PDB file of N, CA, C and O in Angstrom:
ATOM      1  N   MET A   1      -1.163  -5.460   9.237  1.00 83.00           N
ATOM      2  CA  MET A   1      -1.144  -6.366   8.451  1.00 83.00           C
ATOM      3  C   MET A   1      -0.171  -5.774   6.896  1.00 83.00           C
ATOM      4  O   MET A   1       0.344  -3.912   7.028  1.00 83.00           O
ATOM      5  N   PRO A   2       0.721  -5.992   7.150  1.00 90.00           N
ATOM      6  CA  PRO A   2       1.898  -5.537   5.101  1.00 90.00           C
ATOM      7  C   PRO A   2       0.667  -5.238   4.656  1.00 90.00           C
ATOM      8  O   PRO A   2      -0.442  -5.536   4.159  1.00 90.00           O
ATOM      9  N   ARG A   3       1.888  -4.481   3.922  1.00 93.00           N
ATOM     10  CA  ARG A   3       1.270  -3.273   2.789  1.00 93.00           C
ATOM     11  C   ARG A   3       1.754  -4.691   1.419  1.00 93.00           C
ATOM     12  O   ARG A   3       3.345  -3.388   1.384  1.00 93.00           O
ATOM     13  N   ILE A   4       1.980  -4.196   0.122  1.00 95.00           N
ATOM     14  CA  ILE A   4       2.223  -5.501  -0.883  1.00 95.00           C
ATOM     15  C   ILE A   4       2.565  -4.808  -1.930  1.00 95.00           C
ATOM     16  O   ILE A   4       0.845  -4.384  -2.495  1.00 95.00           O
ATOM     17  N   GLU A   5       2.921  -3.585  -2.390  1.00 95.00           N
ATOM     18  CA  GLU A   5       2.986  -3.283  -3.584  1.00 95.00           C
ATOM     19  C   GLU A   5       3.769  -3.065  -4.639  1.00 95.00           C
ATOM     20  O   GLU A   5       4.841  -3.655  -4.615  1.00 95.00           O
ATOM     21  N   ILE A   6       3.052  -3.503  -5.961  1.00 96.00           N
ATOM     22  CA  ILE A   6       3.969  -3.991  -6.949  1.00 96.00           C
ATOM     23  C   ILE A   6       3.533  -2.710  -7.782  1.00 96.00           C
ATOM     24  O   ILE A   6       2.646  -1.979  -8.147  1.00 96.00           O
ATOM     25  N   ASP A   7       5.234  -2.189  -8.678  1.00 97.00           N
ATOM     26  CA  ASP A   7       5.251  -1.274  -9.314  1.00 97.00           C
ATOM     27  C   ASP A   7       5.221  -2.316 -10.810  1.00 97.00           C
ATOM     28  O   ASP A   7       6.184  -2.450 -11.442  1.00 97.00           O
ATOM     29  N   HIS A   8       3.714  -1.840 -11.406  1.00 95.00           N
ATOM     30  CA  HIS A   8       3.488  -2.482 -12.474  1.00 95.00           C
ATOM     31  C   HIS A   8       4.533  -2.515 -14.012  1.00 95.00           C
ATOM     32  O   HIS A   8       4.731  -2.635 -14.939  1.00 95.00           O
ATOM     33  N   ASP A   9       5.043  -1.216 -14.178  1.00 96.00           N
ATOM     34  CA  ASP A   9       5.683  -0.848 -15.176  1.00 96.00           C
ATOM     35  C   ASP A   9       7.330  -1.135 -14.393  1.00 96.00           C
ATOM     36  O   ASP A   9       7.588  -1.422 -16.290  1.00 96.00           O
ATOM     37  N   LYS A  10       7.112  -1.197 -13.619  1.00 96.00           N
ATOM     38  CA  LYS A  10       8.707  -2.125 -13.535  1.00 96.00           C
ATOM     39  C   LYS A  10       8.831  -3.545 -13.627  1.00 96.00           C
ATOM     40  O   LYS A  10      10.000  -4.374 -14.204  1.00 96.00           O
ATOM     41  N   CYS A  11       7.570  -4.077 -13.179  1.00 96.00           N
ATOM     42  CA  CYS A  11       7.208  -5.170 -12.854  1.00 96.00           C
ATOM     43  C   CYS A  11       7.995  -6.077 -14.619  1.00 96.00           C
ATOM     44  O   CYS A  11       6.865  -5.715 -16.100  1.00 96.00           O
ATOM     45  N   ASP A  12       9.208  -7.352 -14.981  1.00 93.00           N
ATOM     46  CA  ASP A  12       9.016  -8.070 -15.632  1.00 93.00           C
ATOM     47  C   ASP A  12       8.119  -8.980 -16.224  1.00 93.00           C
ATOM     48  O   ASP A  12       8.167 -10.228 -16.950  1.00 93.00           O
ATOM     49  N   ALA A  13       7.148  -9.279 -14.998  1.00 92.00           N
ATOM     50  CA  ALA A  13       5.545 -11.085 -14.533  1.00 92.00           C
ATOM     51  C   ALA A  13       6.258 -12.186 -15.421  1.00 92.00           C
ATOM     52  O   ALA A  13       7.450 -12.725 -14.642  1.00 92.00           O
ATOM     53  N   SER A  14       6.369 -11.883 -16.528  1.00 86.00           N
ATOM     54  CA  SER A  14       6.143 -13.425 -16.812  1.00 86.00           C
ATOM     55  C   SER A  14       7.301 -13.595 -17.787  1.00 86.00           C
ATOM     56  O   SER A  14       7.666 -14.808 -17.587  1.00 86.00           O
ATOM     57  N   ASP A  15       8.090 -12.961 -17.865  1.00 93.00           N
ATOM     58  CA  ASP A  15       9.631 -12.944 -18.236  1.00 93.00           C
ATOM     59  C   ASP A  15      10.315 -13.229 -17.327  1.00 93.00           C
ATOM     60  O   ASP A  15      11.624 -14.187 -16.538  1.00 93.00           O
ATOM     61  N   CYS A  16      10.000 -13.073 -15.528  1.00 94.00           N
ATOM     62  CA  CYS A  16      10.909 -13.276 -15.146  1.00 94.00           C
ATOM     63  C   CYS A  16       9.917 -13.901 -13.823  1.00 94.00           C
ATOM     64  O   CYS A  16      10.637 -15.385 -12.656  1.00 94.00           O
ATOM     65  N   ALA A  17       8.738 -13.434 -13.454  1.00 94.00           N
ATOM     66  CA  ALA A  17       7.903 -14.235 -11.745  1.00 94.00           C
ATOM     67  C   ALA A  17       8.806 -14.598 -10.167  1.00 94.00           C
ATOM     68  O   ALA A  17       8.690 -16.038  -9.902  1.00 94.00           O
ATOM     69  N   GLU A  18      10.446 -13.912 -10.079  1.00 95.00           N
ATOM     70  CA  GLU A  18      11.631 -14.303  -9.128  1.00 95.00           C
ATOM     71  C   GLU A  18      10.038 -14.392  -8.231  1.00 95.00           C
ATOM     72  O   GLU A  18      10.523 -15.108  -6.797  1.00 95.00           O
ATOM     73  N   CYS A  19       9.479 -13.292  -7.589  1.00 96.00           N
ATOM     74  CA  CYS A  19       8.507 -13.025  -6.439  1.00 96.00           C
ATOM     75  C   CYS A  19       7.722 -14.115  -5.976  1.00 96.00           C
ATOM     76  O   CYS A  19       7.817 -15.516  -4.985  1.00 96.00           O
ATOM     77  N   VAL A  20       7.226 -15.544  -7.487  1.00 95.00           N
ATOM     78  CA  VAL A  20       5.954 -15.610  -7.395  1.00 95.00           C
ATOM     79  C   VAL A  20       6.896 -17.452  -6.907  1.00 95.00           C
ATOM     80  O   VAL A  20       6.571 -18.601  -6.199  1.00 95.00           O
ATOM     81  N   ASP A  21       7.843 -17.728  -7.603  1.00 94.00           N
ATOM     82  CA  ASP A  21       8.824 -18.694  -7.364  1.00 94.00           C
ATOM     83  C   ASP A  21       9.576 -18.303  -5.321  1.00 94.00           C
ATOM     84  O   ASP A  21       9.871 -19.706  -5.020  1.00 94.00           O
ATOM     85  N   SER A  22       9.901 -17.407  -5.190  1.00 95.00           N
ATOM     86  CA  SER A  22      10.708 -16.934  -3.534  1.00 95.00           C
ATOM     87  C   SER A  22       9.414 -17.350  -2.910  1.00 95.00           C
ATOM     88  O   SER A  22      10.608 -17.672  -1.595  1.00 95.00           O
ATOM     89  N   CYS A  23       8.420 -16.966  -2.952  1.00 96.00           N
ATOM     90  CA  CYS A  23       7.985 -16.868  -1.733  1.00 96.00           C
ATOM     91  C   CYS A  23       6.906 -17.799  -0.592  1.00 96.00           C
ATOM     92  O   CYS A  23       6.325 -18.393  -1.668  1.00 96.00           O
ATOM     93  N   PRO A  24       7.400 -18.091   0.516  1.00 95.00           N
ATOM     94  CA  PRO A  24       7.398 -18.964   1.371  1.00 95.00           C
ATOM     95  C   PRO A  24       5.984 -19.087   1.699  1.00 95.00           C
ATOM     96  O   PRO A  24       5.901 -20.126   2.105  1.00 95.00           O
ATOM     97  N   MET A  25       5.505 -17.779   1.351  1.00 95.00           N
ATOM     98  CA  MET A  25       4.131 -18.082   2.063  1.00 95.00           C
ATOM     99  C   MET A  25       2.625 -18.101   0.362  1.00 95.00           C
ATOM    100  O   MET A  25       2.066 -18.069   0.697  1.00 95.00           O
ATOM    101  N   SER A  26       3.846 -18.550  -0.466  1.00 95.00           N
ATOM    102  CA  SER A  26       2.304 -18.554  -2.030  1.00 95.00           C
ATOM    103  C   SER A  26       1.666 -16.571  -1.896  1.00 95.00           C
ATOM    104  O   SER A  26       0.864 -17.436  -1.921  1.00 95.00           O
ATOM    105  N   ILE A  27       2.280 -16.652  -1.608  1.00 95.00           N
ATOM    106  CA  ILE A  27       1.072 -14.800  -1.427  1.00 95.00           C
ATOM    107  C   ILE A  27       1.361 -14.331  -3.230  1.00 95.00           C
ATOM    108  O   ILE A  27       0.148 -14.060  -3.580  1.00 95.00           O
ATOM    109  N   PHE A  28       2.230 -14.293  -3.634  1.00 96.00           N
ATOM    110  CA  PHE A  28       2.325 -13.419  -5.631  1.00 96.00           C
ATOM    111  C   PHE A  28       1.753 -14.800  -6.577  1.00 96.00           C
ATOM    112  O   PHE A  28       1.889 -16.275  -6.701  1.00 96.00           O
ATOM    113  N   GLN A  29       1.093 -14.954  -7.810  1.00 95.00           N
ATOM    114  CA  GLN A  29       0.716 -14.962  -8.105  1.00 95.00           C
ATOM    115  C   GLN A  29       0.553 -14.349  -9.976  1.00 95.00           C
ATOM    116  O   GLN A  29       0.848 -13.668  -9.670  1.00 95.00           O
ATOM    117  N   LEU A  30       1.320 -15.156 -10.786  1.00 95.00           N
ATOM    118  CA  LEU A  30       0.712 -14.746 -12.384  1.00 95.00           C
ATOM    119  C   LEU A  30      -0.361 -15.159 -12.413  1.00 95.00           C
ATOM    120  O   LEU A  30      -0.954 -16.019 -13.237  1.00 95.00           O
ATOM    121  N   GLU A  31      -0.707 -13.368 -13.474  1.00 94.00           N
ATOM    122  CA  GLU A  31      -1.826 -14.291 -13.609  1.00 94.00           C
ATOM    123  C   GLU A  31      -2.481 -12.746 -14.991  1.00 94.00           C
ATOM    124  O   GLU A  31      -2.241 -11.619 -14.897  1.00 94.00           O
ATOM    125  N   ASN A  32      -2.546 -13.687 -16.221  1.00 93.00           N
ATOM    126  CA  ASN A  32      -2.345 -12.106 -17.809  1.00 93.00           C
ATOM    127  C   ASN A  32      -0.988 -11.437 -17.764  1.00 93.00           C
ATOM    128  O   ASN A  32      -1.799 -10.653 -18.320  1.00 93.00           O
ATOM    129  N   ASN A  33      -0.187 -11.865 -17.636  1.00 92.00           N
ATOM    130  CA  ASN A  33       0.990 -11.892 -17.690  1.00 92.00           C
ATOM    131  C   ASN A  33       1.055 -11.010 -16.409  1.00 92.00           C
ATOM    132  O   ASN A  33       2.118  -9.838 -17.375  1.00 92.00           O
ATOM    133  N   LYS A  34       0.540 -10.894 -15.559  1.00 95.00           N
ATOM    134  CA  LYS A  34       0.666  -9.720 -14.779  1.00 95.00           C
ATOM    135  C   LYS A  34       0.821 -10.231 -12.854  1.00 95.00           C
ATOM    136  O   LYS A  34      -0.060 -11.493 -12.885  1.00 95.00           O
ATOM    137  N   ILE A  35       1.436  -9.658 -12.060  1.00 96.00           N
ATOM    138  CA  ILE A  35       1.865 -10.312 -10.800  1.00 96.00           C
ATOM    139  C   ILE A  35       0.640  -9.761  -9.820  1.00 96.00           C
ATOM    140  O   ILE A  35       0.770  -8.646  -9.690  1.00 96.00           O
ATOM    141  N   ILE A  36       1.068 -10.643  -9.550  1.00 95.00           N
ATOM    142  CA  ILE A  36      -0.682 -10.154  -8.043  1.00 95.00           C
ATOM    143  C   ILE A  36      -0.877 -10.679  -7.101  1.00 95.00           C
ATOM    144  O   ILE A  36       0.241 -12.293  -6.651  1.00 95.00           O
ATOM    145  N   THR A  37      -1.461 -10.172  -5.919  1.00 94.00           N
ATOM    146  CA  THR A  37      -1.001 -10.915  -4.508  1.00 94.00           C
ATOM    147  C   THR A  37      -2.035 -11.647  -4.309  1.00 94.00           C
ATOM    148  O   THR A  37      -3.753 -11.027  -4.046  1.00 94.00           O
ATOM    149  N   LYS A  38      -1.958 -13.185  -3.253  1.00 86.00           N
ATOM    150  CA  LYS A  38      -3.487 -13.606  -3.630  1.00 86.00           C
ATOM    151  C   LYS A  38      -4.051 -13.475  -2.382  1.00 86.00           C
ATOM    152  O   LYS A  38      -4.996 -13.330  -1.885  1.00 86.00           O
ATOM    153  N   SER A  39      -3.067 -13.288  -1.109  1.00 78.00           N
ATOM    154  CA  SER A  39      -3.461 -12.817   0.312  1.00 78.00           C
ATOM    155  C   SER A  39      -1.562 -12.034   0.635  1.00 78.00           C
ATOM    156  O   SER A  39      -1.519 -12.799   1.367  1.00 78.00           O
ATOM    157  N   GLY A  40      -1.837 -10.865   1.212  1.00 80.00           N
ATOM    158  CA  GLY A  40      -1.342 -10.479   1.435  1.00 80.00           C
ATOM    159  C   GLY A  40      -1.177 -10.472   3.107  1.00 80.00           C
ATOM    160  O   GLY A  40      -0.041 -10.536   3.762  1.00 80.00           O
ATOM    161  N   GLU A  41      -2.580 -10.677   3.564  1.00 86.00           N
ATOM    162  CA  GLU A  41      -2.642 -10.732   5.222  1.00 86.00           C
ATOM    163  C   GLU A  41      -1.842 -12.121   5.670  1.00 86.00           C
ATOM    164  O   GLU A  41      -1.242 -12.176   6.756  1.00 86.00           O
ATOM    165  N   ASP A  42      -1.564 -13.009   4.681  1.00 91.00           N
ATOM    166  CA  ASP A  42      -0.549 -14.137   4.627  1.00 91.00           C
ATOM    167  C   ASP A  42       0.979 -13.798   4.908  1.00 91.00           C
ATOM    168  O   ASP A  42       1.791 -14.579   5.347  1.00 91.00           O
ATOM    169  N   CYS A  43       1.342 -12.843   4.551  1.00 94.00           N
ATOM    170  CA  CYS A  43       2.333 -12.364   4.433  1.00 94.00           C
ATOM    171  C   CYS A  43       3.448 -12.235   5.455  1.00 94.00           C
ATOM    172  O   CYS A  43       2.902 -12.009   7.012  1.00 94.00           O
ATOM    173  N   ASN A  44       4.524 -13.141   6.056  1.00 94.00           N
ATOM    174  CA  ASN A  44       5.431 -12.258   7.452  1.00 94.00           C
ATOM    175  C   ASN A  44       6.105 -12.007   6.847  1.00 94.00           C
ATOM    176  O   ASN A  44       7.154 -11.674   8.039  1.00 94.00           O
ATOM    177  N   LEU A  45       6.459 -11.392   6.114  1.00 95.00           N
ATOM    178  CA  LEU A  45       7.301  -9.782   6.051  1.00 95.00           C
ATOM    179  C   LEU A  45       8.918 -10.005   6.125  1.00 95.00           C
ATOM    180  O   LEU A  45       9.575  -9.755   6.227  1.00 95.00           O
ATOM    181  N   CYS A  46       8.536 -11.456   5.754  1.00 96.00           N
ATOM    182  CA  CYS A  46       9.967 -12.174   5.482  1.00 96.00           C
ATOM    183  C   CYS A  46      11.364 -11.515   4.240  1.00 96.00           C
ATOM    184  O   CYS A  46      12.595 -10.791   4.181  1.00 96.00           O
ATOM    185  N   GLU A  47      10.163 -10.367   3.691  1.00 95.00           N
ATOM    186  CA  GLU A  47      10.816  -9.420   2.517  1.00 95.00           C
ATOM    187  C   GLU A  47      12.197  -9.960   1.317  1.00 95.00           C
ATOM    188  O   GLU A  47      12.142  -9.598  -0.032  1.00 95.00           O
ATOM    189  N   MET A  48      11.738 -11.135   1.869  1.00 96.00           N
ATOM    190  CA  MET A  48      12.169 -12.183   0.189  1.00 96.00           C
ATOM    191  C   MET A  48      11.917 -11.790  -1.354  1.00 96.00           C
ATOM    192  O   MET A  48      12.904 -11.265  -1.866  1.00 96.00           O
ATOM    193  N   CYS A  49      10.734 -11.348  -1.244  1.00 96.00           N
ATOM    194  CA  CYS A  49      10.032 -11.043  -2.838  1.00 96.00           C
ATOM    195  C   CYS A  49      11.163  -9.196  -2.830  1.00 96.00           C
ATOM    196  O   CYS A  49      11.286  -9.681  -4.181  1.00 96.00           O
ATOM    197  N   GLN A  50      11.218  -9.222  -2.051  1.00 96.00           N
ATOM    198  CA  GLN A  50      11.839  -7.144  -2.131  1.00 96.00           C
ATOM    199  C   GLN A  50      12.987  -7.345  -2.604  1.00 96.00           C
ATOM    200  O   GLN A  50      13.544  -6.820  -3.534  1.00 96.00           O
ATOM    201  N   ASP A  51      14.018  -8.556  -2.086  1.00 96.00           N
ATOM    202  CA  ASP A  51      14.877  -8.321  -2.285  1.00 96.00           C
ATOM    203  C   ASP A  51      15.612  -9.428  -3.267  1.00 96.00           C
ATOM    204  O   ASP A  51      16.496  -9.407  -3.792  1.00 96.00           O
ATOM    205  N   LEU A  52      14.689  -9.917  -3.890  1.00 95.00           N
ATOM    206  CA  LEU A  52      15.137 -11.083  -5.143  1.00 95.00           C
ATOM    207  C   LEU A  52      14.921 -10.490  -5.858  1.00 95.00           C
ATOM    208  O   LEU A  52      14.836 -10.904  -7.682  1.00 95.00           O
ATOM    209  N   CYS A  53      14.066  -9.155  -6.243  1.00 97.00           N
ATOM    210  CA  CYS A  53      13.499  -9.026  -7.472  1.00 97.00           C
ATOM    211  C   CYS A  53      14.141  -8.048  -7.915  1.00 97.00           C
ATOM    212  O   CYS A  53      14.753  -6.911  -7.965  1.00 97.00           O
ATOM    213  N   PRO A  54      14.185  -8.522  -9.292  1.00 96.00           N
ATOM    214  CA  PRO A  54      15.693  -7.595 -10.554  1.00 96.00           C
ATOM    215  C   PRO A  54      15.132  -6.257 -10.638  1.00 96.00           C
ATOM    216  O   PRO A  54      16.148  -5.175 -10.762  1.00 96.00           O
ATOM    217  N   SER A  55      13.884  -6.222 -10.653  1.00 96.00           N
ATOM    218  CA  SER A  55      13.514  -4.643 -11.009  1.00 96.00           C
ATOM    219  C   SER A  55      13.516  -4.052 -10.113  1.00 96.00           C
ATOM    220  O   SER A  55      12.841  -2.796 -10.238  1.00 96.00           O
ATOM    221  N   SER A  56      13.296  -4.146  -8.551  1.00 97.00           N
ATOM    222  CA  SER A  56      12.639  -3.700  -7.671  1.00 97.00           C
ATOM    223  C   SER A  56      11.031  -3.243  -8.423  1.00 97.00           C
ATOM    224  O   SER A  56      11.347  -1.961  -7.253  1.00 97.00           O
ATOM    225  N   ALA A  57      10.777  -3.751  -8.377  1.00 97.00           N
ATOM    226  CA  ALA A  57       9.442  -3.061  -8.379  1.00 97.00           C
ATOM    227  C   ALA A  57       8.514  -4.199  -7.350  1.00 97.00           C
ATOM    228  O   ALA A  57       7.192  -3.171  -6.944  1.00 97.00           O
ATOM    229  N   ILE A  58       9.123  -4.704  -5.651  1.00 97.00           N
ATOM    230  CA  ILE A  58       7.901  -4.400  -5.113  1.00 97.00           C
ATOM    231  C   ILE A  58       8.505  -3.682  -3.983  1.00 97.00           C
ATOM    232  O   ILE A  58       9.988  -3.955  -3.310  1.00 97.00           O
ATOM    233  N   ASN A  59       7.570  -3.397  -3.110  1.00 96.00           N
ATOM    234  CA  ASN A  59       7.545  -2.291  -1.619  1.00 96.00           C
ATOM    235  C   ASN A  59       6.413  -3.234  -0.736  1.00 96.00           C
ATOM    236  O   ASN A  59       5.348  -3.506  -1.325  1.00 96.00           O
ATOM    237  N   ILE A  60       7.376  -3.540   0.398  1.00 94.00           N
ATOM    238  CA  ILE A  60       6.188  -4.328   1.778  1.00 94.00           C
ATOM    239  C   ILE A  60       6.667  -2.405   2.365  1.00 94.00           C
ATOM    240  O   ILE A  60       7.607  -2.749   2.884  1.00 94.00           O
ATOM    241  N   THR A  61       5.406  -2.184   3.389  1.00 92.00           N
ATOM    242  CA  THR A  61       5.680  -1.684   4.528  1.00 92.00           C
ATOM    243  C   THR A  61       4.738  -2.156   5.832  1.00 92.00           C
ATOM    244  O   THR A  61       3.389  -3.603   5.244  1.00 92.00           O
ATOM    245  N   GLU A  62       4.970  -1.759   6.749  1.00 86.00           N
ATOM    246  CA  GLU A  62       3.969  -2.490   7.514  1.00 86.00           C
ATOM    247  C   GLU A  62       2.266  -1.159   7.855  1.00 86.00           C
ATOM    248  O   GLU A  62       3.004  -0.288   7.854  1.00 86.00           O
TER     249      GLU A  62
END
């Protein structure tokens, strides 16, 4: 199962939310001005969120 880590110190959350908009599996959501993962097991390892994150706050590993 993929492991999705979000560095909340780097993440701009509500000012960005690029991962929420770009994830084809709808894994991310914005909650209380913080990005959270809804269901990491649905991740297909496309790494689009990681590639598009302007602050490099997302790290995906297997």
